[in-house]
Short mmCIF file of C-alpha atoms and ligand atoms in Angstrom, two decimals:
data_model
loop_
_atom_site.label_atom_id
_atom_site.label_comp_id
_atom_site.label_asym_id
_atom_site.label_seq_id
_atom_site.Cartn_x
_atom_site.Cartn_y
_atom_site.Cartn_z
CA GLU A 1120 -20.24 27.24 -13.16
CA LYS A 1121 -19.09 25.34 -9.88
CA GLY A 1122 -22.84 24.60 -9.56
CA GLY A 1123 -23.45 25.96 -6.14
CA TYR A 1124 -20.27 24.06 -4.73
CA ASP A 1125 -17.69 26.24 -2.63
CA HIS A 1126 -15.15 24.50 -5.37
CA PHE A 1127 -14.59 22.73 -8.52
CA MET A 1128 -13.16 19.68 -6.65
CA LEU A 1129 -16.34 19.12 -4.52
CA LYS A 1130 -18.21 19.91 -7.52
CA GLU A 1131 -15.88 17.09 -9.32
CA ILE A 1132 -16.26 14.85 -6.15
CA TYR A 1133 -20.06 14.74 -6.02
CA GLU A 1134 -20.44 13.87 -9.84
CA GLN A 1135 -18.86 10.54 -9.29
CA PRO A 1136 -22.37 8.56 -9.54
CA ARG A 1137 -22.59 10.46 -12.79
CA SER A 1138 -19.29 10.26 -14.36
CA ILE A 1139 -18.81 6.98 -13.16
CA GLY A 1140 -22.21 6.12 -14.98
CA ASP A 1141 -21.14 8.36 -18.10
CA CYS A 1142 -17.89 5.63 -18.34
CA MET A 1143 -19.96 2.47 -18.48
CA ARG A 1144 -22.76 3.66 -20.35
CA GLY A 1145 -23.24 1.37 -23.41
CA ARG A 1146 -20.39 -0.76 -22.46
CA ILE A 1147 -21.92 -3.44 -20.00
CA TYR A 1148 -24.50 -5.98 -20.69
CA PRO A 1149 -25.18 -7.87 -17.11
CA LEU A 1150 -27.92 -9.96 -18.57
CA GLU A 1151 -25.92 -11.22 -21.43
CA GLY A 1152 -22.88 -11.20 -19.30
CA LYS A 1153 -21.00 -8.97 -21.75
CA VAL A 1154 -18.94 -5.97 -22.12
CA LYS A 1155 -18.35 -4.10 -25.53
CA LEU A 1156 -15.80 -1.79 -26.08
CA GLY A 1157 -16.00 -0.40 -29.77
CA GLY A 1158 -12.07 1.18 -29.27
CA ILE A 1159 -10.86 -2.15 -28.70
CA LYS A 1160 -12.61 -4.54 -30.40
CA GLU A 1161 -10.30 -4.63 -33.56
CA TYR A 1162 -7.71 -6.00 -30.75
CA THR A 1163 -9.23 -8.38 -29.30
CA GLU A 1164 -6.75 -11.34 -30.71
CA LYS A 1165 -3.92 -9.57 -29.36
CA PHE A 1166 -5.12 -8.89 -25.90
CA LYS A 1167 -5.77 -12.88 -25.94
CA ASN A 1168 -2.53 -13.33 -27.27
CA ALA A 1169 -0.17 -10.63 -25.31
CA HIS A 1170 2.08 -12.10 -23.08
CA ARG A 1171 2.44 -9.03 -20.90
CA ILE A 1172 0.61 -5.12 -20.39
CA ILE A 1173 2.80 -2.83 -19.18
CA ILE A 1174 1.08 0.47 -17.72
CA VAL A 1175 2.70 3.68 -18.04
CA ALA A 1176 1.35 6.77 -16.46
CA CYS A 1177 2.17 9.56 -13.88
CA GLY A 1178 0.66 10.85 -10.74
CA THR A 1179 -3.13 9.72 -9.97
CA SER A 1180 -3.60 8.08 -13.15
CA TRP A 1181 -0.57 5.82 -11.87
CA HIS A 1182 -2.38 5.02 -9.19
CA ALA A 1183 -5.42 3.91 -11.49
CA GLY A 1184 -3.12 1.66 -12.79
CA LEU A 1185 -1.70 0.24 -10.23
CA VAL A 1186 -5.43 -0.85 -9.35
CA GLY A 1187 -5.63 -1.92 -13.13
CA GLU A 1188 -2.85 -4.48 -12.47
CA TYR A 1189 -4.95 -6.03 -9.56
CA LEU A 1190 -8.04 -6.28 -11.94
CA ILE A 1191 -6.45 -7.60 -14.91
CA GLU A 1192 -4.09 -10.07 -13.37
CA GLU A 1193 -6.81 -11.20 -11.44
CA TYR A 1194 -9.44 -11.96 -13.69
CA ALA A 1195 -7.52 -12.01 -17.31
CA ARG A 1196 -5.00 -13.87 -15.59
CA ILE A 1197 -2.31 -11.75 -18.24
CA PRO A 1198 0.60 -10.84 -16.42
CA VAL A 1199 1.04 -6.79 -15.48
CA GLU A 1200 4.00 -4.25 -14.74
CA VAL A 1201 3.06 -0.92 -14.18
CA GLU A 1202 5.53 1.92 -14.45
CA TYR A 1203 5.90 5.46 -13.99
CA ALA A 1204 6.24 7.15 -17.36
CA SER A 1205 9.21 9.11 -16.13
CA GLU A 1206 11.22 5.99 -15.28
CA PHE A 1207 10.22 3.80 -18.06
CA ARG A 1208 10.84 5.93 -20.56
CA TYR A 1209 14.85 6.35 -19.96
CA ARG A 1210 15.58 2.69 -19.04
CA ASN A 1211 16.01 1.09 -22.01
CA PRO A 1212 12.92 -1.47 -20.85
CA ILE A 1213 12.76 -4.87 -22.65
CA ILE A 1214 9.29 -4.78 -24.99
CA THR A 1215 8.28 -6.80 -27.54
CA GLU A 1216 6.04 -6.82 -30.43
CA ASN A 1217 3.67 -9.24 -28.11
CA ASP A 1218 3.67 -6.11 -25.55
CA ILE A 1219 0.69 -4.64 -24.92
CA VAL A 1220 0.88 -0.88 -23.50
CA ILE A 1221 -1.71 1.09 -21.71
CA ALA A 1222 -1.09 4.74 -21.47
CA ILE A 1223 -3.89 5.99 -18.79
CA SER A 1224 -3.82 9.77 -18.86
CA GLN A 1225 -6.12 12.57 -18.03
CA SER A 1226 -5.40 15.13 -19.83
CA GLY A 1227 -3.77 13.12 -23.14
CA GLU A 1228 -0.66 15.76 -22.82
CA THR A 1229 1.77 14.55 -20.08
CA ALA A 1230 4.90 14.86 -21.67
CA ASP A 1231 6.42 12.10 -19.69
CA THR A 1232 3.36 9.24 -20.45
CA MET A 1233 3.78 11.06 -24.66
CA ALA A 1234 7.42 10.12 -25.12
CA ALA A 1235 7.29 6.74 -23.06
CA ILE A 1236 4.62 6.09 -25.36
CA GLU A 1237 6.69 7.11 -28.52
CA MET A 1238 9.81 4.76 -27.09
CA ALA A 1239 7.47 1.49 -26.45
CA LYS A 1240 5.55 2.35 -30.00
CA ALA A 1241 9.00 2.15 -31.78
CA LYS A 1242 9.74 -1.17 -30.39
CA GLY A 1243 7.05 -2.43 -31.60
CA ALA A 1244 4.48 -2.72 -28.75
CA THR A 1245 0.54 -1.76 -29.41
CA ILE A 1246 -0.58 1.04 -27.52
CA PHE A 1247 -3.70 1.47 -25.93
CA GLY A 1248 -5.01 4.85 -24.53
CA ILE A 1249 -7.33 5.61 -21.48
CA CYS A 1250 -8.12 9.42 -21.52
CA ASN A 1251 -10.62 11.51 -20.86
CA VAL A 1252 -9.76 14.89 -22.92
CA VAL A 1253 -11.01 13.77 -26.29
CA GLY A 1254 -8.97 14.32 -29.28
CA SER A 1255 -5.97 15.22 -26.85
CA SER A 1256 -2.35 14.18 -27.65
CA ILE A 1257 -2.28 10.63 -26.40
CA PRO A 1258 -5.60 9.08 -28.09
CA ARG A 1259 -3.78 10.32 -31.11
CA LEU A 1260 -0.60 8.57 -30.54
CA SER A 1261 -2.11 5.55 -29.47
CA ASP A 1262 -3.13 2.36 -31.80
CA ALA A 1263 -6.31 2.05 -29.93
CA GLY A 1264 -7.86 3.34 -26.92
CA ILE A 1265 -10.92 4.37 -24.79
CA TYR A 1266 -12.13 7.34 -23.21
CA THR A 1267 -12.87 7.83 -19.99
CA HIS A 1268 -16.08 10.72 -20.74
CA ALA A 1269 -15.87 12.01 -17.20
CA GLY A 1270 -16.34 15.18 -18.16
CA PRO A 1271 -13.87 18.33 -17.76
CA GLU A 1272 -12.10 18.07 -14.51
CA ILE A 1273 -10.93 21.69 -13.67
CA GLY A 1274 -9.91 20.92 -9.91
CA VAL A 1275 -5.86 20.30 -10.06
CA ALA A 1276 -6.21 17.53 -7.75
CA SER A 1277 -7.75 14.65 -10.01
CA THR A 1278 -11.19 12.96 -8.57
CA LYS A 1279 -13.85 12.07 -10.50
CA ALA A 1280 -10.84 11.21 -13.55
CA PHE A 1281 -9.52 8.67 -11.53
CA THR A 1282 -12.85 6.88 -10.43
CA ALA A 1283 -13.65 7.11 -14.18
CA GLN A 1284 -9.76 5.41 -15.23
CA VAL A 1285 -10.43 2.87 -12.51
CA THR A 1286 -14.12 2.24 -14.16
CA ALA A 1287 -12.59 1.88 -17.63
CA LEU A 1288 -9.75 -0.66 -16.56
CA THR A 1289 -12.59 -2.52 -14.94
CA LEU A 1290 -14.08 -3.04 -18.19
CA MET A 1291 -11.17 -3.76 -20.12
CA ALA A 1292 -10.30 -6.82 -16.95
CA PHE A 1293 -13.61 -7.96 -17.30
CA TYR A 1294 -13.65 -7.91 -21.33
CA MET A 1295 -10.23 -9.65 -21.95
CA ALA A 1296 -11.63 -12.10 -19.11
CA GLU A 1297 -14.66 -12.91 -21.18
CA LYS A 1298 -12.71 -13.26 -24.01
CA LYS A 1299 -9.89 -15.09 -22.77
CA GLY A 1300 -12.48 -17.64 -20.89
CA THR A 1301 -10.59 -17.21 -17.97
CA ILE A 1302 -13.63 -15.99 -15.70
CA ALA A 1303 -17.03 -17.97 -15.32
CA GLN A 1304 -19.97 -16.74 -17.30
CA THR A 1305 -22.42 -16.72 -14.00
CA LYS A 1306 -19.39 -14.78 -12.27
CA LEU A 1307 -19.41 -12.16 -14.81
CA ILE A 1308 -22.99 -11.76 -14.89
CA ALA A 1309 -22.68 -11.17 -11.18
CA LEU A 1310 -19.93 -8.64 -11.23
CA LEU A 1311 -21.58 -6.60 -14.18
CA SER A 1312 -25.03 -6.41 -12.46
CA GLU A 1313 -23.05 -5.03 -9.41
CA LEU A 1314 -21.17 -2.63 -11.61
CA GLU A 1315 -24.47 -1.43 -12.95
CA ARG A 1316 -25.43 -0.44 -9.12
CA ILE A 1317 -21.74 1.53 -8.21
CA PRO A 1318 -23.04 4.81 -9.01
CA SER A 1319 -25.81 4.52 -6.39
CA LEU A 1320 -23.65 2.82 -4.25
CA VAL A 1321 -21.08 6.09 -4.69
CA GLU A 1322 -23.74 8.27 -4.14
CA ARG A 1323 -24.23 6.18 -0.68
CA ALA A 1324 -20.71 7.00 0.01
CA LEU A 1325 -21.06 10.44 -0.55
CA GLN A 1326 -23.62 10.63 2.43
CA SER A 1327 -20.77 10.40 5.12
CA ASP A 1328 -19.49 14.06 3.96
CA GLY A 1329 -20.85 15.40 7.37
CA LEU A 1330 -19.09 13.11 9.52
CA ILE A 1331 -16.22 13.48 7.40
CA ARG A 1332 -15.95 17.04 7.94
CA GLU A 1333 -16.26 17.12 11.74
CA ILE A 1334 -13.41 14.59 11.93
CA SER A 1335 -11.05 16.61 9.13
CA GLU A 1336 -11.69 19.32 12.01
CA LYS A 1337 -9.94 17.41 14.58
CA PHE A 1338 -6.96 16.45 12.09
CA LYS A 1339 -6.82 19.80 10.09
CA ASP A 1340 -3.79 20.74 12.08
CA SER A 1341 -1.69 17.53 11.78
CA ARG A 1342 1.98 17.38 10.14
CA ASN A 1343 1.85 14.21 9.10
CA ALA A 1344 -0.42 11.06 8.01
CA LEU A 1345 -0.12 7.46 7.04
CA PHE A 1346 -2.68 5.74 4.78
CA LEU A 1347 -2.60 1.78 4.80
CA GLY A 1348 -4.52 -0.40 2.42
CA ARG A 1349 -3.72 -4.48 1.43
CA GLY A 1350 -4.68 -5.48 -1.87
CA SER A 1351 -6.34 -2.93 -4.22
CA GLY A 1352 -6.80 -1.05 -1.06
CA PHE A 1353 -2.96 -0.52 -1.10
CA PRO A 1354 -3.46 1.92 -4.63
CA VAL A 1355 -6.21 3.92 -2.73
CA ALA A 1356 -4.19 4.31 0.50
CA LEU A 1357 -1.48 6.07 -1.99
CA GLU A 1358 -4.13 7.89 -3.67
CA GLY A 1359 -5.62 9.04 -0.58
CA ALA A 1360 -1.95 10.37 0.59
CA LEU A 1361 -1.42 11.85 -2.75
CA LYS A 1362 -4.38 13.88 -2.35
CA LEU A 1363 -3.86 15.19 1.02
CA LYS A 1364 -0.43 16.40 0.13
CA GLU A 1365 -1.14 18.30 -2.81
CA ILE A 1366 -4.25 20.37 -1.09
CA SER A 1367 -3.66 20.43 2.18
CA TYR A 1368 0.59 20.14 2.24
CA ILE A 1369 -0.07 18.00 4.93
CA HIS A 1370 3.10 15.54 4.28
CA ALA A 1371 1.34 12.25 4.00
CA GLU A 1372 2.67 8.52 2.83
CA GLY A 1373 0.55 5.77 1.76
CA TYR A 1374 1.76 1.94 2.59
CA PRO A 1375 0.78 -1.72 2.00
CA ALA A 1376 -0.67 -2.12 5.57
CA ALA A 1377 1.81 -5.19 6.08
CA GLU A 1378 4.86 -3.02 5.09
CA MET A 1379 4.08 -0.24 8.34
CA LYS A 1380 6.21 -2.85 10.63
CA HIS A 1381 9.27 -2.19 8.07
CA GLY A 1382 9.71 1.35 8.93
CA PRO A 1383 7.10 3.75 8.89
CA ILE A 1384 5.73 2.43 12.32
CA ALA A 1385 8.37 4.50 14.04
CA LEU A 1386 6.62 7.54 13.03
CA ILE A 1387 3.15 6.27 15.31
CA ASP A 1388 2.50 8.58 18.18
CA GLU A 1389 -0.72 10.15 19.78
CA GLN A 1390 -1.02 12.70 17.10
CA MET A 1391 -0.51 11.36 13.67
CA PRO A 1392 -3.48 9.84 11.72
CA VAL A 1393 -3.04 6.62 10.44
CA ILE A 1394 -6.00 6.37 7.78
CA VAL A 1395 -6.71 2.34 7.23
CA ILE A 1396 -8.70 0.69 4.32
CA ALA A 1397 -10.62 -1.87 6.74
CA THR A 1398 -13.24 -3.17 4.53
CA LYS A 1399 -14.93 -6.70 4.79
CA ASN A 1400 -13.15 -8.31 1.60
CA SER A 1401 -10.17 -11.17 1.85
CA SER A 1402 -7.89 -9.24 3.82
CA TYR A 1403 -10.01 -7.72 6.55
CA GLU A 1404 -8.61 -10.02 9.55
CA LYS A 1405 -4.91 -9.29 8.47
CA VAL A 1406 -5.64 -5.74 8.46
CA ILE A 1407 -7.39 -5.98 12.10
CA SER A 1408 -3.94 -7.02 13.14
CA ASN A 1409 -2.22 -4.10 11.70
CA ILE A 1410 -5.29 -1.78 13.41
CA GLN A 1411 -3.52 -3.46 16.46
CA GLU A 1412 -0.37 -3.00 15.69
CA VAL A 1413 -1.25 0.67 15.81
CA LYS A 1414 -3.48 1.13 18.65
CA ALA A 1415 -0.75 -0.61 20.92
CA ARG A 1416 1.24 2.04 20.00
CA LYS A 1417 -1.17 4.77 20.87
CA GLY A 1418 -1.54 5.82 16.95
CA VAL A 1419 -5.10 7.07 16.35
CA VAL A 1420 -6.91 5.32 13.45
CA ILE A 1421 -9.41 6.37 11.20
CA ALA A 1422 -10.69 3.62 9.43
CA ILE A 1423 -12.66 2.93 6.19
CA VAL A 1424 -15.05 0.09 6.68
CA THR A 1425 -18.19 -1.61 5.28
CA GLU A 1426 -21.39 -0.72 6.11
CA GLY A 1427 -22.84 -2.49 9.69
CA ASP A 1428 -18.74 -3.22 10.52
CA THR A 1429 -18.65 -3.75 14.38
CA GLU A 1430 -14.91 -5.65 15.03
CA VAL A 1431 -13.26 -2.50 13.32
CA VAL A 1432 -15.76 0.42 14.97
CA ARG A 1433 -14.64 -0.52 18.18
CA MET A 1434 -10.79 -0.62 17.70
CA ALA A 1435 -10.77 2.59 15.75
CA ASP A 1436 -10.91 5.83 17.04
CA TYR A 1437 -13.17 7.21 13.75
CA SER A 1438 -14.99 5.18 11.25
CA ILE A 1439 -16.49 6.36 7.98
CA GLU A 1440 -18.91 3.57 6.08
CA ILE A 1441 -18.78 2.53 3.02
CA PRO A 1442 -21.50 0.65 1.22
CA SER A 1443 -20.59 -3.43 0.69
CA ALA A 1444 -19.48 -4.51 -2.53
CA ASP A 1445 -17.10 -7.23 -4.40
CA GLU A 1446 -13.91 -6.60 -3.69
CA ALA A 1447 -13.32 -5.88 -7.37
CA PHE A 1448 -15.24 -2.61 -6.71
CA LEU A 1449 -13.50 -1.48 -3.56
CA PRO A 1450 -10.97 1.12 -5.01
CA LEU A 1451 -14.00 3.07 -6.61
CA LEU A 1452 -16.26 3.14 -3.27
CA ALA A 1453 -13.21 3.69 -1.06
CA THR A 1454 -11.49 6.62 -2.69
CA ILE A 1455 -14.70 8.20 -1.90
CA PRO A 1456 -14.30 9.39 1.65
CA LEU A 1457 -10.79 10.03 1.31
CA GLN A 1458 -11.28 12.75 -1.31
CA LEU A 1459 -14.08 14.38 1.09
CA LEU A 1460 -11.05 14.00 3.73
CA SER A 1461 -8.34 16.02 2.29
CA TYR A 1462 -10.94 18.38 0.92
CA HIS A 1463 -12.51 19.39 3.91
CA ILE A 1464 -8.91 19.48 5.94
CA ALA A 1465 -7.49 21.82 3.00
CA VAL A 1466 -10.89 24.13 3.04
CA LEU A 1467 -10.11 24.15 7.07
CA ARG A 1468 -6.05 24.96 6.62
CA GLY A 1469 -7.64 27.84 4.24
CA CYS A 1470 -5.75 26.34 1.36
CA ASN A 1471 -6.46 26.83 -2.41
CA VAL A 1472 -7.95 23.10 -3.15
CA ASP A 1473 -8.51 24.46 -6.75
CA GLN A 1474 -5.05 25.81 -7.53
CA PRO A 1475 -2.76 24.29 -5.38
CA ARG A 1476 0.94 25.65 -4.79
CA ASN A 1477 3.31 24.83 -7.18
CA LEU A 1478 1.16 22.39 -9.09
CA ALA A 1479 -0.80 22.58 -13.03
CA LYS A 1480 -3.19 20.23 -14.40
CA SER A 1481 -1.27 19.33 -16.93
CA VAL A 1482 2.44 18.44 -16.74
CA THR A 1483 3.45 19.12 -20.45
CA VAL A 1484 7.02 19.31 -19.51
CA GLU A 1485 9.34 16.74 -18.24
O1 LIG B 374 -3.18 13.95 -17.40
P1 LIG B 374 -2.75 13.67 -16.31
O2 LIG B 374 -3.49 12.13 -15.99
O3 LIG B 374 -1.70 12.16 -17.18
O4 LIG B 374 -2.08 13.34 -15.32
C1 LIG B 374 -1.06 13.06 -14.69
C2 LIG B 374 -0.64 13.43 -13.41
O5 LIG B 374 -0.06 14.64 -13.67
C3 LIG B 374 -1.77 13.92 -12.71
O6 LIG B 374 -2.59 12.93 -11.46
C4 LIG B 374 -1.38 14.33 -10.91
O7 LIG B 374 -0.41 13.92 -10.29
C5 LIG B 374 -3.00 15.20 -10.28
N1 LIG B 374 -2.55 16.84 -9.88
C6 LIG B 374 -3.17 14.16 -9.22
O8 LIG B 374 -4.21 15.22 -8.49
#
């Protein structure tokens, strides 16, 4: 049932070209510049008039929510707040009937996320679910929503469910942008044509597996790791750090790269790997300065770079390439090498990657 892979996690990492494709299937029409989301169609006016979108989730799903914030604000120009469900539910937050709450959950059974939905619903908000498990509790509690269609995820560490959530949020952002007229038709056509090619680009990103395994050998005994990114690379850094700590038990932190000098820079030494999302996009030059700050303190840099990059490659100790794509799709591609890095490090340390200690696949208690 592991399909020839040593672990479910690895199988699920490799399934991503398909699972991302399944999430988009029948939903994008690049030639027409249209996104069709049957699940939320009836609520189109609600989205157009929404004053605010509040995304609630836990763990990896919360990271997907942060990516969603960048995408929805950038393209649909609706203010977004991303909340940990467990904090939101106990905070007496200000919610009105003009707010939309998007709850993101792989399992659809997370207790804190369910309680947050119930509270927001009681205050009159409209609830959308982005869930993977069909027929689970969250879709039933929601007014409407969309399934991610990633297929069953067995590994406790979420991989393909995360990239499917990000894909679903990308579709929602484009859908709302088109309906609101906040995106030019030509731009949307270009983005949708590129989105259609993302599964094959993810396939290409997976080809760095051998190199990542070699890099993992060098860092398997690390005690700490720092993940840095800017823009939508920041939630990717958070997700990379969560993955590493969950399955390898190495202490890892994700930070916005510019925040490093406000504290974590004190941790830099010749041992701790600093994993930097340094792809060619709007923050490229800024990230280069952050890498220089690390190198000036003799830090070790593992950079995630765009194919063909030479500038970062010259500065970094190790570089892992991902295919070039519009910035909107950076999270879908940059996540892949980070999943493989934590997987190989955990395997080399002899950890039980599919069933890490103290963790459950769905957290149905608060
Ligand atoms: O099923 P959910 O998406 O609601 O689960 C949320 C978190 O419990 C989950 O993402 C957790 O952080 C994973 N172990 C991450 O790999």
